[in-house]
Amino acid sequence: MPAYRPPHIPASEITPRDIYLSRRHFMGAAAAAGLAMTGVGEAFAAPLASSPSIYKLDEKLTPKEAVTTYNNFYEFGVNKEDPAANSGDFKPTPWSVKVEGMVGKAAEFGLEELLKLPLEDRTYRMRCVEGWSMVIPWIGFPLSALLDKVDPLGSAKYVAFETVVRPEEMPGQKGFFQPLPWPYIEGLRLDEARHPLTILAVGLYGETLPNANGAPIRLVVPWKYGFKSIKSIVRISLVEKQPETTWKNANAREYGFYSNVNPAVDHPRWSQATEQRIGEGGFFGSNRRPTLPFNGYADQVASLYDGLDLKANY
């Protein structure tokens, strides 16, 4: 488990909730135009238009600076600060996502087309398998809305996701020794993928995604550990058999295919019973909070796993 170093968060960088919510009036067309007309750094601070949704939390948001500077994205390095420090050369435009496999209408969707879908505010908990958590205000759309466009066949049982491979822009993919095999692959059962909570995120905190957080489009599955929410997606494939996912292949004893947040199933090297909310004090302090089954989304998703042994299918 990587050593925990709490992020430095200047008071001037902590965005109050009321200021964040006031950003709802920006035009989505301006964001799409910004992608085409500005440089990479400028484009991916572009505002996004989105609508309020029922998916919100009465919990304090994790400060924006923490969300954008403390995370795992091994394509840019294995340390928490590496994605923010090493992603400046990454070019998230132009971009497209291929959706193929067991579908009636395989298609490739450009980013501008995806940004025109009805975007929603979704404030979710995010729980890392390492024992820390955040509350993040995402902007995105249900994955099911994209799947509906390609007419999944009845034989499709799973959805596989693939991250871009660009070693010239992603230093974590360079060199003789690699932390993981590339491309990064993740997967869901089709019913998980179509669940209303599962989204493709294109922004956070009212703006387009930073490179360090998976620009320009990433998966968010809030009842699963964070590594399931694959970043910088270029391919989505509907398949019949369970996908061979990156972390499960790297260490199946520690990282299962399902990876549902479960305080009753410890990681082999540490307990999952509690977690530290980033921005709320030291990692080993007394202010750790209990981890909730399915990360607090049990009422919505537990029925997906009726009859499934969640200890054996971790």
PDB file of N, CA, C and O in Angstrom, residues 147-192:
ATOM      1  N   LEU A 147     -24.990   3.016 -24.112  1.00  0.00           N
ATOM      2  CA  LEU A 147     -25.221   1.632 -24.536  1.00  0.00           C
ATOM      3  C   LEU A 147     -26.492   1.514 -25.364  1.00  0.00           C
ATOM      4  O   LEU A 147     -26.557   0.727 -26.323  1.00  0.00           O
ATOM      5  N   ASP A 148     -27.503   2.294 -25.030  1.00  0.00           N
ATOM      6  CA  ASP A 148     -28.749   2.242 -25.793  1.00  0.00           C
ATOM      7  C   ASP A 148     -28.545   2.639 -27.249  1.00  0.00           C
ATOM      8  O   ASP A 148     -29.284   2.190 -28.130  1.00  0.00           O
ATOM      9  N   LYS A 149     -27.557   3.456 -27.517  1.00  0.00           N
ATOM     10  CA  LYS A 149     -27.306   3.909 -28.888  1.00  0.00           C
ATOM     11  C   LYS A 149     -26.747   2.811 -29.785  1.00  0.00           C
ATOM     12  O   LYS A 149     -26.778   2.928 -31.007  1.00  0.00           O
ATOM     13  N   VAL A 150     -26.208   1.738 -29.190  1.00  0.00           N
ATOM     14  CA  VAL A 150     -25.561   0.700 -30.003  1.00  0.00           C
ATOM     15  C   VAL A 150     -26.343  -0.618 -30.004  1.00  0.00           C
ATOM     16  O   VAL A 150     -25.903  -1.600 -30.607  1.00  0.00           O
ATOM     17  N   ASP A 151     -27.479  -0.671 -29.350  1.00  0.00           N
ATOM     18  CA  ASP A 151     -28.349  -1.856 -29.349  1.00  0.00           C
ATOM     19  C   ASP A 151     -27.613  -3.128 -28.905  1.00  0.00           C
ATOM     20  O   ASP A 151     -27.298  -4.003 -29.727  1.00  0.00           O
ATOM     21  N   PRO A 152     -27.332  -3.278 -27.619  1.00  0.00           N
ATOM     22  CA  PRO A 152     -26.680  -4.503 -27.144  1.00  0.00           C
ATOM     23  C   PRO A 152     -27.477  -5.751 -27.520  1.00  0.00           C
ATOM     24  O   PRO A 152     -28.706  -5.766 -27.467  1.00  0.00           O
ATOM     25  N   LEU A 153     -26.767  -6.801 -27.924  1.00  0.00           N
ATOM     26  CA  LEU A 153     -27.399  -8.066 -28.266  1.00  0.00           C
ATOM     27  C   LEU A 153     -27.717  -8.850 -27.004  1.00  0.00           C
ATOM     28  O   LEU A 153     -27.103  -8.650 -25.951  1.00  0.00           O
ATOM     29  N   GLY A 154     -28.657  -9.771 -27.114  1.00  0.00           N
ATOM     30  CA  GLY A 154     -29.042 -10.573 -25.972  1.00  0.00           C
ATOM     31  C   GLY A 154     -27.927 -11.444 -25.447  1.00  0.00           C
ATOM     32  O   GLY A 154     -27.934 -11.842 -24.274  1.00  0.00           O
ATOM     33  N   SER A 155     -26.937 -11.732 -26.279  1.00  0.00           N
ATOM     34  CA  SER A 155     -25.805 -12.572 -25.872  1.00  0.00           C
ATOM     35  C   SER A 155     -24.770 -11.805 -25.053  1.00  0.00           C
ATOM     36  O   SER A 155     -23.871 -12.412 -24.462  1.00  0.00           O
ATOM     37  N   ALA A 156     -24.871 -10.486 -25.016  1.00  0.00           N
ATOM     38  CA  ALA A 156     -23.913  -9.677 -24.259  1.00  0.00           C
ATOM     39  C   ALA A 156     -24.212  -9.784 -22.766  1.00  0.00           C
ATOM     40  O   ALA A 156     -25.336  -9.541 -22.335  1.00  0.00           O
ATOM     41  N   LYS A 157     -23.212 -10.154 -21.975  1.00  0.00           N
ATOM     42  CA  LYS A 157     -23.371 -10.319 -20.533  1.00  0.00           C
ATOM     43  C   LYS A 157     -22.494  -9.365 -19.724  1.00  0.00           C
ATOM     44  O   LYS A 157     -22.765  -9.117 -18.552  1.00  0.00           O
ATOM     45  N   TYR A 158     -21.429  -8.868 -20.334  1.00  0.00           N
ATOM     46  CA  TYR A 158     -20.460  -8.017 -19.647  1.00  0.00           C
ATOM     47  C   TYR A 158     -20.087  -6.832 -20.533  1.00  0.00           C
ATOM     48  O   TYR A 158     -20.299  -6.863 -21.761  1.00  0.00           O
ATOM     49  N   VAL A 159     -19.512  -5.827 -19.893  1.00  0.00           N
ATOM     50  CA  VAL A 159     -18.989  -4.664 -20.607  1.00  0.00           C
ATOM     51  C   VAL A 159     -17.531  -4.491 -20.209  1.00  0.00           C
ATOM     52  O   VAL A 159     -17.213  -4.443 -19.013  1.00  0.00           O
ATOM     53  N   ALA A 160     -16.648  -4.418 -21.197  1.00  0.00           N
ATOM     54  CA  ALA A 160     -15.214  -4.200 -20.963  1.00  0.00           C
ATOM     55  C   ALA A 160     -14.845  -2.784 -21.380  1.00  0.00           C
ATOM     56  O   ALA A 160     -15.391  -2.243 -22.350  1.00  0.00           O
ATOM     57  N   PHE A 161     -13.915  -2.197 -20.632  1.00  0.00           N
ATOM     58  CA  PHE A 161     -13.478  -0.822 -20.877  1.00  0.00           C
ATOM     59  C   PHE A 161     -11.960  -0.814 -21.043  1.00  0.00           C
ATOM     60  O   PHE A 161     -11.252  -1.566 -20.366  1.00  0.00           O
ATOM     61  N   GLU A 162     -11.481   0.060 -21.904  1.00  0.00           N
ATOM     62  CA  GLU A 162     -10.046   0.115 -22.202  1.00  0.00           C
ATOM     63  C   GLU A 162      -9.568   1.566 -22.182  1.00  0.00           C
ATOM     64  O   GLU A 162     -10.198   2.460 -22.748  1.00  0.00           O
ATOM     65  N   THR A 163      -8.427   1.785 -21.517  1.00  0.00           N
ATOM     66  CA  THR A 163      -7.798   3.103 -21.430  1.00  0.00           C
ATOM     67  C   THR A 163      -6.822   3.308 -22.584  1.00  0.00           C
ATOM     68  O   THR A 163      -6.266   2.357 -23.135  1.00  0.00           O
ATOM     69  N   VAL A 164      -6.594   4.547 -22.923  1.00  0.00           N
ATOM     70  CA  VAL A 164      -5.653   4.896 -23.988  1.00  0.00           C
ATOM     71  C   VAL A 164      -4.224   4.485 -23.609  1.00  0.00           C
ATOM     72  O   VAL A 164      -3.862   4.432 -22.432  1.00  0.00           O
ATOM     73  N   VAL A 165      -3.419   4.179 -24.631  1.00  0.00           N
ATOM     74  CA  VAL A 165      -1.987   3.911 -24.449  1.00  0.00           C
ATOM     75  C   VAL A 165      -1.216   4.952 -25.249  1.00  0.00           C
ATOM     76  O   VAL A 165      -1.254   4.955 -26.473  1.00  0.00           O
ATOM     77  N   ARG A 166      -0.526   5.847 -24.554  1.00  0.00           N
ATOM     78  CA  ARG A 166       0.272   6.894 -25.187  1.00  0.00           C
ATOM     79  C   ARG A 166       1.535   7.131 -24.352  1.00  0.00           C
ATOM     80  O   ARG A 166       1.621   8.092 -23.591  1.00  0.00           O
ATOM     81  N   PRO A 167       2.512   6.247 -24.443  1.00  0.00           N
ATOM     82  CA  PRO A 167       3.699   6.407 -23.604  1.00  0.00           C
ATOM     83  C   PRO A 167       4.427   7.726 -23.817  1.00  0.00           C
ATOM     84  O   PRO A 167       5.100   8.210 -22.902  1.00  0.00           O
ATOM     85  N   GLU A 168       4.281   8.320 -24.995  1.00  0.00           N
ATOM     86  CA  GLU A 168       4.938   9.605 -25.237  1.00  0.00           C
ATOM     87  C   GLU A 168       4.294  10.725 -24.419  1.00  0.00           C
ATOM     88  O   GLU A 168       4.916  11.777 -24.202  1.00  0.00           O
ATOM     89  N   GLU A 169       3.062  10.524 -23.956  1.00  0.00           N
ATOM     90  CA  GLU A 169       2.354  11.523 -23.159  1.00  0.00           C
ATOM     91  C   GLU A 169       2.088  11.061 -21.738  1.00  0.00           C
ATOM     92  O   GLU A 169       1.727  11.880 -20.880  1.00  0.00           O
ATOM     93  N   MET A 170       2.243   9.773 -21.491  1.00  0.00           N
ATOM     94  CA  MET A 170       1.919   9.197 -20.185  1.00  0.00           C
ATOM     95  C   MET A 170       3.171   8.512 -19.651  1.00  0.00           C
ATOM     96  O   MET A 170       3.442   7.347 -19.966  1.00  0.00           O
ATOM     97  N   PRO A 171       3.968   9.210 -18.854  1.00  0.00           N
ATOM     98  CA  PRO A 171       5.279   8.685 -18.455  1.00  0.00           C
ATOM     99  C   PRO A 171       5.226   7.396 -17.666  1.00  0.00           C
ATOM    100  O   PRO A 171       6.205   6.642 -17.641  1.00  0.00           O
ATOM    101  N   GLY A 172       4.099   7.093 -17.039  1.00  0.00           N
ATOM    102  CA  GLY A 172       3.986   5.829 -16.327  1.00  0.00           C
ATOM    103  C   GLY A 172       3.953   4.624 -17.247  1.00  0.00           C
ATOM    104  O   GLY A 172       4.112   3.484 -16.789  1.00  0.00           O
ATOM    105  N   GLN A 173       3.744   4.846 -18.534  1.00  0.00           N
ATOM    106  CA  GLN A 173       3.736   3.769 -19.516  1.00  0.00           C
ATOM    107  C   GLN A 173       5.091   3.597 -20.205  1.00  0.00           C
ATOM    108  O   GLN A 173       5.229   2.754 -21.079  1.00  0.00           O
ATOM    109  N   LYS A 174       6.069   4.397 -19.815  1.00  0.00           N
ATOM    110  CA  LYS A 174       7.391   4.345 -20.438  1.00  0.00           C
ATOM    111  C   LYS A 174       8.330   3.435 -19.655  1.00  0.00           C
ATOM    112  O   LYS A 174       8.111   3.147 -18.482  1.00  0.00           O
ATOM    113  N   GLY A 175       9.398   3.037 -20.314  1.00  0.00           N
ATOM    114  CA  GLY A 175      10.474   2.346 -19.624  1.00  0.00           C
ATOM    115  C   GLY A 175      10.347   0.840 -19.662  1.00  0.00           C
ATOM    116  O   GLY A 175       9.308   0.270 -20.011  1.00  0.00           O
ATOM    117  N   PHE A 176      11.419   0.191 -19.260  1.00  0.00           N
ATOM    118  CA  PHE A 176      11.492  -1.270 -19.310  1.00  0.00           C
ATOM    119  C   PHE A 176      10.610  -1.912 -18.251  1.00  0.00           C
ATOM    120  O   PHE A 176       9.945  -2.907 -18.499  1.00  0.00           O
ATOM    121  N   PHE A 177      10.604  -1.331 -17.042  1.00  0.00           N
ATOM    122  CA  PHE A 177       9.803  -1.873 -15.953  1.00  0.00           C
ATOM    123  C   PHE A 177       8.492  -1.091 -15.855  1.00  0.00           C
ATOM    124  O   PHE A 177       8.494   0.120 -15.661  1.00  0.00           O
ATOM    125  N   GLN A 178       7.377  -1.791 -16.008  1.00  0.00           N
ATOM    126  CA  GLN A 178       6.066  -1.175 -15.966  1.00  0.00           C
ATOM    127  C   GLN A 178       5.304  -1.652 -14.729  1.00  0.00           C
ATOM    128  O   GLN A 178       5.342  -2.838 -14.382  1.00  0.00           O
ATOM    129  N   PRO A 179       4.581  -0.751 -14.057  1.00  0.00           N
ATOM    130  CA  PRO A 179       3.835  -1.176 -12.868  1.00  0.00           C
ATOM    131  C   PRO A 179       2.663  -2.094 -13.204  1.00  0.00           C
ATOM    132  O   PRO A 179       2.265  -2.918 -12.387  1.00  0.00           O
ATOM    133  N   LEU A 180       2.123  -1.937 -14.415  1.00  0.00           N
ATOM    134  CA  LEU A 180       0.990  -2.741 -14.866  1.00  0.00           C
ATOM    135  C   LEU A 180       1.133  -2.979 -16.366  1.00  0.00           C
ATOM    136  O   LEU A 180       1.790  -2.196 -17.056  1.00  0.00           O
ATOM    137  N   PRO A 181       0.487  -4.018 -16.898  1.00  0.00           N
ATOM    138  CA  PRO A 181       0.446  -4.165 -18.350  1.00  0.00           C
ATOM    139  C   PRO A 181      -0.568  -3.189 -18.948  1.00  0.00           C
ATOM    140  O   PRO A 181      -1.613  -2.929 -18.350  1.00  0.00           O
ATOM    141  N   TRP A 182      -0.237  -2.645 -20.101  1.00  0.00           N
ATOM    142  CA  TRP A 182      -1.138  -1.691 -20.760  1.00  0.00           C
ATOM    143  C   TRP A 182      -1.724  -2.317 -22.018  1.00  0.00           C
ATOM    144  O   TRP A 182      -1.081  -3.131 -22.655  1.00  0.00           O
ATOM    145  N   PRO A 183      -2.934  -1.957 -22.406  1.00  0.00           N
ATOM    146  CA  PRO A 183      -3.783  -0.938 -21.789  1.00  0.00           C
ATOM    147  C   PRO A 183      -4.457  -1.430 -20.510  1.00  0.00           C
ATOM    148  O   PRO A 183      -4.612  -2.627 -20.307  1.00  0.00           O
ATOM    149  N   TYR A 184      -4.829  -0.493 -19.683  1.00  0.00           N
ATOM    150  CA  TYR A 184      -5.611  -0.780 -18.478  1.00  0.00           C
ATOM    151  C   TYR A 184      -6.996  -1.230 -18.917  1.00  0.00           C
ATOM    152  O   TYR A 184      -7.645  -0.597 -19.757  1.00  0.00           O
ATOM    153  N   ILE A 185      -7.448  -2.348 -18.348  1.00  0.00           N
ATOM    154  CA  ILE A 185      -8.737  -2.927 -18.708  1.00  0.00           C
ATOM    155  C   ILE A 185      -9.590  -3.066 -17.450  1.00  0.00           C
ATOM    156  O   ILE A 185      -9.114  -3.502 -16.413  1.00  0.00           O
ATOM    157  N   GLU A 186     -10.846  -2.691 -17.568  1.00  0.00           N
ATOM    158  CA  GLU A 186     -11.802  -2.932 -16.480  1.00  0.00           C
ATOM    159  C   GLU A 186     -13.083  -3.499 -17.061  1.00  0.00           C
ATOM    160  O   GLU A 186     -13.258  -3.554 -18.285  1.00  0.00           O
ATOM    161  N   GLY A 187     -13.967  -3.956 -16.178  1.00  0.00           N
ATOM    162  CA  GLY A 187     -15.187  -4.555 -16.666  1.00  0.00           C
ATOM    163  C   GLY A 187     -16.283  -4.581 -15.624  1.00  0.00           C
ATOM    164  O   GLY A 187     -16.035  -4.515 -14.415  1.00  0.00           O
ATOM    165  N   LEU A 188     -17.507  -4.663 -16.116  1.00  0.00           N
ATOM    166  CA  LEU A 188     -18.699  -4.772 -15.290  1.00  0.00           C
ATOM    167  C   LEU A 188     -19.616  -5.820 -15.895  1.00  0.00           C
ATOM    168  O   LEU A 188     -19.561  -6.086 -17.099  1.00  0.00           O
ATOM    169  N   ARG A 189     -20.465  -6.408 -15.066  1.00  0.00           N
ATOM    170  CA  ARG A 189     -21.590  -7.128 -15.627  1.00  0.00           C
ATOM    171  C   ARG A 189     -22.503  -6.130 -16.330  1.00  0.00           C
ATOM    172  O   ARG A 189     -22.551  -4.941 -15.963  1.00  0.00           O
ATOM    173  N   LEU A 190     -23.250  -6.605 -17.307  1.00  0.00           N
ATOM    174  CA  LEU A 190     -24.104  -5.692 -18.060  1.00  0.00           C
ATOM    175  C   LEU A 190     -25.149  -5.037 -17.159  1.00  0.00           C
ATOM    176  O   LEU A 190     -25.449  -3.846 -17.322  1.00  0.00           O
ATOM    177  N   ASP A 191     -25.688  -5.781 -16.196  1.00  0.00           N
ATOM    178  CA  ASP A 191     -26.679  -5.161 -15.315  1.00  0.00           C
ATOM    179  C   ASP A 191     -26.052  -4.099 -14.423  1.00  0.00           C
ATOM    180  O   ASP A 191     -26.695  -3.090 -14.095  1.00  0.00           O
ATOM    181  N   GLU A 192     -24.798  -4.267 -14.031  1.00  0.00           N
ATOM    182  CA  GLU A 192     -24.097  -3.223 -13.281  1.00  0.00           C
ATOM    183  C   GLU A 192     -23.875  -1.988 -14.165  1.00  0.00           C
ATOM    184  O   GLU A 192     -24.039  -0.853 -13.721  1.00  0.00           O
TER     185      GLU A 192
END
